mmCIF file of C-alpha atoms and ligand atoms in Angstrom:
data_model
loop_
_atom_site.group_PDB
_atom_site.id
_atom_site.type_symbol
_atom_site.label_atom_id
_atom_site.label_comp_id
_atom_site.label_asym_id
_atom_site.label_seq_id
_atom_site.Cartn_x
_atom_site.Cartn_y
_atom_site.Cartn_z
ATOM 1 C CA MET A 112 4.828 6.377 -4.437
ATOM 2 C CA ALA A 113 8.504 5.766 -5.077
ATOM 3 C CA MET A 114 8.636 2.105 -4.065
ATOM 4 C CA GLN A 115 10.146 -0.929 -5.742
ATOM 5 C CA PHE A 116 7.948 -4.026 -5.872
ATOM 6 C CA THR A 117 8.717 -7.690 -6.404
ATOM 7 C CA PHE A 118 6.147 -10.428 -6.782
ATOM 8 C CA GLY A 119 7.054 -13.536 -4.825
ATOM 9 C CA GLU A 120 5.723 -17.040 -4.625
ATOM 10 C CA GLY A 121 1.986 -17.317 -4.135
ATOM 11 C CA LEU A 122 0.057 -14.151 -3.398
ATOM 12 C CA GLU A 123 2.739 -12.155 -1.557
ATOM 13 C CA VAL A 124 4.160 -8.853 -2.837
ATOM 14 C CA THR A 125 7.202 -7.154 -1.324
ATOM 15 C CA GLY A 126 7.622 -3.380 -1.539
ATOM 16 C CA MET A 127 10.772 -1.482 -0.580
ATOM 17 C CA LEU A 128 10.653 2.153 0.553
ATOM 18 C CA ASP A 129 13.621 4.444 1.213
ATOM 19 C CA VAL A 130 12.461 6.652 4.074
ATOM 20 C CA ALA A 131 13.660 9.954 2.621
ATOM 21 C CA ASN A 132 13.859 13.207 4.594
ATOM 22 C CA ARG A 133 10.803 14.540 2.727
ATOM 23 C CA TYR A 134 8.760 11.813 4.456
ATOM 24 C CA GLN A 135 9.340 13.322 7.904
ATOM 25 C CA GLY A 136 6.493 13.630 10.384
ATOM 26 C CA GLY A 137 7.735 14.198 13.924
ATOM 27 C CA PRO A 138 11.410 15.271 14.041
ATOM 28 C CA GLY A 139 13.571 12.459 12.694
ATOM 29 C CA PHE A 140 10.791 9.972 12.026
ATOM 30 C CA ILE A 141 8.451 8.951 9.199
ATOM 31 C CA HIS A 142 5.047 10.634 8.911
ATOM 32 C CA GLY A 143 2.182 8.275 9.668
ATOM 33 C CA GLY A 144 0.367 9.313 6.502
ATOM 34 C CA ILE A 145 3.372 8.384 4.397
ATOM 35 C CA LEU A 146 3.534 4.948 5.987
ATOM 36 C CA THR A 147 -0.206 4.590 5.396
ATOM 37 C CA THR A 148 0.312 5.461 1.728
ATOM 38 C CA ALA A 149 3.067 2.858 1.446
ATOM 39 C CA PHE A 150 0.753 0.194 2.878
ATOM 40 C CA ASP A 151 -2.060 1.303 0.561
ATOM 41 C CA GLU A 152 0.213 0.949 -2.460
ATOM 42 C CA ALA A 153 1.662 -2.398 -1.359
ATOM 43 C CA GLN A 154 -1.728 -3.922 -0.589
ATOM 44 C CA GLY A 155 -3.168 -2.454 -3.787
ATOM 45 C CA MET A 156 -0.275 -3.969 -5.699
ATOM 46 C CA ALA A 157 -0.989 -7.356 -4.088
ATOM 47 C CA CYS A 158 -4.477 -7.114 -5.608
ATOM 48 C CA MET A 159 -3.014 -6.973 -9.136
ATOM 49 C CA VAL A 160 -3.106 -10.766 -9.232
ATOM 50 C CA LEU A 161 -6.889 -10.418 -9.621
ATOM 51 C CA ARG A 162 -6.326 -8.606 -12.951
ATOM 52 C CA ARG A 163 -9.157 -6.211 -12.134
ATOM 53 C CA PRO A 164 -8.891 -2.593 -10.924
ATOM 54 C CA VAL A 165 -9.369 -2.067 -7.205
ATOM 55 C CA VAL A 166 -9.793 0.912 -4.912
ATOM 56 C CA THR A 167 -9.266 1.118 -1.188
ATOM 57 C CA GLY A 168 -12.444 1.019 0.871
ATOM 58 C CA HIS A 169 -10.968 0.756 4.332
ATOM 59 C CA LEU A 170 -7.433 0.769 5.715
ATOM 60 C CA GLN A 171 -6.403 0.202 9.328
ATOM 61 C CA ILE A 172 -2.802 0.769 10.420
ATOM 62 C CA ASP A 173 -1.087 -0.205 13.674
ATOM 63 C CA PHE A 174 1.983 1.972 14.212
ATOM 64 C CA ALA A 175 3.958 -0.327 16.495
ATOM 65 C CA ALA A 176 7.371 1.391 16.588
ATOM 66 C CA PRO A 177 8.932 4.665 15.380
ATOM 67 C CA ILE A 178 10.682 4.490 12.003
ATOM 68 C CA PRO A 179 13.634 6.871 11.602
ATOM 69 C CA LEU A 180 14.445 8.790 8.433
ATOM 70 C CA GLY A 181 17.209 7.031 6.502
ATOM 71 C CA SER A 182 15.689 3.600 7.080
ATOM 72 C CA VAL A 183 14.874 1.160 4.317
ATOM 73 C CA LEU A 184 11.458 -0.356 4.933
ATOM 74 C CA GLU A 185 10.296 -3.690 3.628
ATOM 75 C CA LEU A 186 6.512 -4.107 3.311
ATOM 76 C CA ARG A 187 5.120 -7.558 2.648
ATOM 77 C CA ALA A 188 1.513 -7.600 1.477
ATOM 78 C CA ARG A 189 -0.950 -10.245 0.415
ATOM 79 C CA ILE A 190 -4.578 -11.061 -0.296
ATOM 80 C CA ASP A 191 -6.148 -12.959 2.591
ATOM 81 C CA GLY A 192 -9.446 -13.668 0.875
ATOM 82 C CA THR A 193 -12.212 -12.390 -1.364
ATOM 83 C CA VAL A 194 -15.988 -12.153 -0.959
ATOM 84 C CA ARG A 195 -17.840 -10.969 -4.041
ATOM 85 C CA ARG A 196 -16.136 -7.606 -4.924
ATOM 86 C CA LYS A 197 -14.447 -7.344 -1.520
ATOM 87 C CA VAL A 198 -10.744 -8.135 -1.304
ATOM 88 C CA TYR A 199 -9.322 -8.568 2.192
ATOM 89 C CA THR A 200 -5.597 -7.804 2.447
ATOM 90 C CA SER A 201 -2.924 -7.493 5.107
ATOM 91 C CA ALA A 202 0.689 -6.375 5.313
ATOM 92 C CA GLU A 203 3.508 -5.782 7.738
ATOM 93 C CA ALA A 204 6.573 -3.541 7.688
ATOM 94 C CA ARG A 205 10.113 -4.204 8.880
ATOM 95 C CA ILE A 206 13.196 -1.971 8.932
ATOM 96 C CA VAL A 207 15.841 -3.826 6.944
ATOM 97 C CA GLU A 208 18.512 -1.098 6.670
ATOM 98 C CA GLY A 209 19.472 1.822 8.894
ATOM 99 C CA PRO A 210 20.242 2.400 12.557
ATOM 100 C CA PHE A 211 17.059 0.676 13.829
ATOM 101 C CA ALA A 212 17.243 -2.237 11.374
ATOM 102 C CA ASP A 213 16.000 -5.568 12.680
ATOM 103 C CA PRO A 214 14.340 -7.924 10.211
ATOM 104 C CA ASP A 215 12.782 -9.877 13.079
ATOM 105 C CA VAL A 216 10.803 -6.898 14.386
ATOM 106 C CA VAL A 217 7.514 -5.844 12.812
ATOM 107 C CA VAL A 218 7.280 -2.047 13.169
ATOM 108 C CA ALA A 219 3.806 -1.612 11.650
ATOM 109 C CA THR A 220 0.915 -3.693 10.380
ATOM 110 C CA SER A 221 -2.022 -2.990 8.124
ATOM 111 C CA ARG A 222 -5.331 -4.562 7.240
ATOM 112 C CA GLY A 223 -7.159 -3.280 4.207
ATOM 113 C CA LEU A 224 -10.428 -3.841 2.386
ATOM 114 C CA PHE A 225 -10.249 -3.209 -1.348
ATOM 115 C CA LEU A 226 -13.174 -3.247 -3.762
ATOM 116 C CA THR A 227 -12.936 -4.297 -7.371
ATOM 117 C CA VAL A 228 -14.404 -1.620 -9.640
ATOM 118 C CA GLY A 229 -15.195 -1.222 -13.307
ATOM 119 C CA ALA A 230 -13.488 1.168 -15.709
ATOM 120 C CA GLU A 231 -16.376 3.622 -15.214
ATOM 121 C CA HIS A 232 -15.035 4.340 -11.712
ATOM 122 C CA PHE A 233 -12.009 6.090 -13.258
ATOM 123 C CA ASP A 234 -13.768 7.434 -16.347
ATOM 124 C CA ARG A 235 -15.314 10.134 -14.189
ATOM 125 C CA ALA A 236 -11.851 11.729 -13.787
ATOM 126 C CA LYS A 237 -10.499 11.287 -17.289
ATOM 127 C CA ASP A 238 -11.113 14.901 -18.354
ATOM 128 C CA PHE A 239 -8.977 16.257 -15.532
ATOM 129 C CA VAL A 240 -5.215 16.704 -15.952
ATOM 130 C CA ASP A 241 -4.599 15.576 -12.351
ATOM 131 C CA GLY A 242 -6.038 12.186 -13.269
ATOM 132 C CA VAL A 243 -3.268 11.417 -15.749
ATOM 133 C CA PRO A 244 -1.087 8.584 -14.407
ATOM 134 C CA VAL A 245 2.508 9.640 -13.801
ATOM 135 C CA SER A 246 4.070 6.217 -13.319
ATOM 136 C CA PRO A 247 3.885 2.955 -15.280
ATOM 137 C CA HIS A 248 1.546 1.446 -12.698
ATOM 138 C CA GLY A 249 -0.767 4.443 -12.571
ATOM 139 C CA THR A 250 0.328 5.166 -9.019
ATOM 140 C CA SER A 251 1.716 8.396 -7.593
ATOM 141 C CA SER A 252 5.456 9.104 -7.718
ATOM 142 C CA VAL A 253 5.844 10.975 -4.387
HETATM 143 C C1 LIG B 66 -2.555 -0.981 -10.669
HETATM 144 C C2 LIG B 66 -1.615 -0.810 -9.495
HETATM 145 C C3 LIG B 66 -2.284 -0.418 -8.240
HETATM 146 C C4 LIG B 66 -1.308 0.073 -7.230
HETATM 147 C C5 LIG B 66 -1.895 0.321 -5.900
HETATM 148 C C6 LIG B 66 -2.752 1.533 -5.813
HETATM 149 C C7 LIG B 66 -3.305 1.621 -4.442
HETATM 150 C C8 LIG B 66 -4.046 2.896 -4.248
HETATM 151 C C9 LIG B 66 -5.516 2.607 -4.060
HETATM 152 C C10 LIG B 66 -6.208 3.838 -3.607
HETATM 153 O O1 LIG B 66 -5.712 4.596 -2.806
HETATM 154 S S1 LIG B 66 -7.780 4.108 -4.256
HETATM 155 C C11 LIG B 66 -8.171 5.740 -3.597
HETATM 156 C C12 LIG B 66 -8.869 5.684 -2.281
HETATM 157 N N1 LIG B 66 -10.145 5.050 -2.380
HETATM 158 C C13 LIG B 66 -11.187 5.629 -2.981
HETATM 159 O O2 LIG B 66 -11.117 6.719 -3.510
HETATM 160 C C14 LIG B 66 -12.467 4.871 -2.958
HETATM 161 C C15 LIG B 66 -13.643 5.809 -2.719
HETATM 162 N N2 LIG B 66 -14.847 5.008 -2.407
HETATM 163 C C16 LIG B 66 -15.593 4.494 -3.420
HETATM 164 O O3 LIG B 66 -15.369 4.741 -4.596
HETATM 165 C C17 LIG B 66 -16.682 3.585 -3.005
HETATM 166 O O4 LIG B 66 -17.070 3.840 -1.675
HETATM 167 C C18 LIG B 66 -16.262 2.086 -3.126
HETATM 168 C C19 LIG B 66 -15.940 1.759 -4.598
HETATM 169 C C20 LIG B 66 -15.071 1.729 -2.238
HETATM 170 C C21 LIG B 66 -17.435 1.237 -2.660
HETATM 171 O O5 LIG B 66 -18.597 1.699 -3.316
HETATM 172 P P1 LIG B 66 -19.537 0.684 -4.096
HETATM 173 O O6 LIG B 66 -20.807 1.425 -4.397
HETATM 174 O O7 LIG B 66 -18.824 0.067 -5.238
HETATM 175 O O8 LIG B 66 -19.765 -0.431 -2.981
HETATM 176 P P2 LIG B 66 -21.130 -1.101 -2.538
HETATM 177 O O9 LIG B 66 -21.931 -0.158 -1.711
HETATM 178 O O10 LIG B 66 -21.779 -1.732 -3.731
HETATM 179 O O11 LIG B 66 -20.605 -2.233 -1.546
HETATM 180 C C22 LIG B 66 -20.013 -3.426 -2.020
HETATM 181 C C23 LIG B 66 -19.605 -4.222 -0.800
HETATM 182 O O12 LIG B 66 -18.449 -3.587 -0.197
HETATM 183 C C24 LIG B 66 -18.768 -3.207 1.151
HETATM 184 N N3 LIG B 66 -18.109 -1.913 1.356
HETATM 185 C C25 LIG B 66 -18.082 -0.884 0.515
HETATM 186 N N4 LIG B 66 -17.354 0.139 1.014
HETATM 187 C C26 LIG B 66 -16.926 -0.290 2.221
HETATM 188 C C27 LIG B 66 -16.127 0.301 3.253
HETATM 189 N N5 LIG B 66 -15.599 1.532 3.107
HETATM 190 N N6 LIG B 66 -15.881 -0.420 4.355
HETATM 191 C C28 LIG B 66 -16.391 -1.669 4.485
HETATM 192 N N7 LIG B 66 -17.139 -2.292 3.547
HETATM 193 C C29 LIG B 66 -17.406 -1.602 2.436
HETATM 194 C C30 LIG B 66 -20.282 -3.130 1.198
HETATM 195 O O13 LIG B 66 -20.744 -3.316 2.505
HETATM 196 C C31 LIG B 66 -20.670 -4.271 0.292
HETATM 197 O O14 LIG B 66 -20.504 -5.483 0.972
HETATM 198 P P3 LIG B 66 -21.401 -6.782 0.606
HETATM 199 O O15 LIG B 66 -20.922 -7.262 -0.743
HETATM 200 O O16 LIG B 66 -21.112 -7.747 1.702
HETATM 201 O O17 LIG B 66 -22.839 -6.304 0.598
#
């Protein structure tokens, strides 16, 4: 989705998301599915250090506080460990700009299991137009 990523020291990746009006769920606040997507992308991006494709196997989100439209969210994500093809990741979100901004408050957390896959995983979709990547990282541009 339309996030900006920076790769920090070690294994941590930081993603920034402008919470646009089109991301609304309940009146005035972000949709939970949008926040889930942002975590999925950030944690998937953290897996890039492995230099192997990954897909999400399991994602668990804790929505700790409402996030108003107009906020800027910072998501910090990392790999916590790997076991064979399994990649354990976690992330947390903070509002860093907007009326509810407080960089000391974690408004949501995520734990995700990613699996490394071979190129054949994606080959199955290559004949479909919808499978054509629309951004440089092969992620969606919502
Ligand atoms: C390049 C930039 C990237 C930017 C970020 C992009 C992020 C976006 C990522 C996505 O959203 S990907 C889209 C959503 N995910 C999918 O479509 C995946 C659909 N599921 C599958 O394709 C398969 O289920 C999957 C590849 C995840 C696993 O199938 P496999 O046949 O490869 O797994 P296998 O059965 O061999 O299991 C391997 C290990 O993983 C474990 N495992 C597999 N799926 C699991 C699951 N869902 N939950 C927990 N554990 C799981 C399994 O128990 C086992 O553990 P052990 O090694 O200990 O035996």
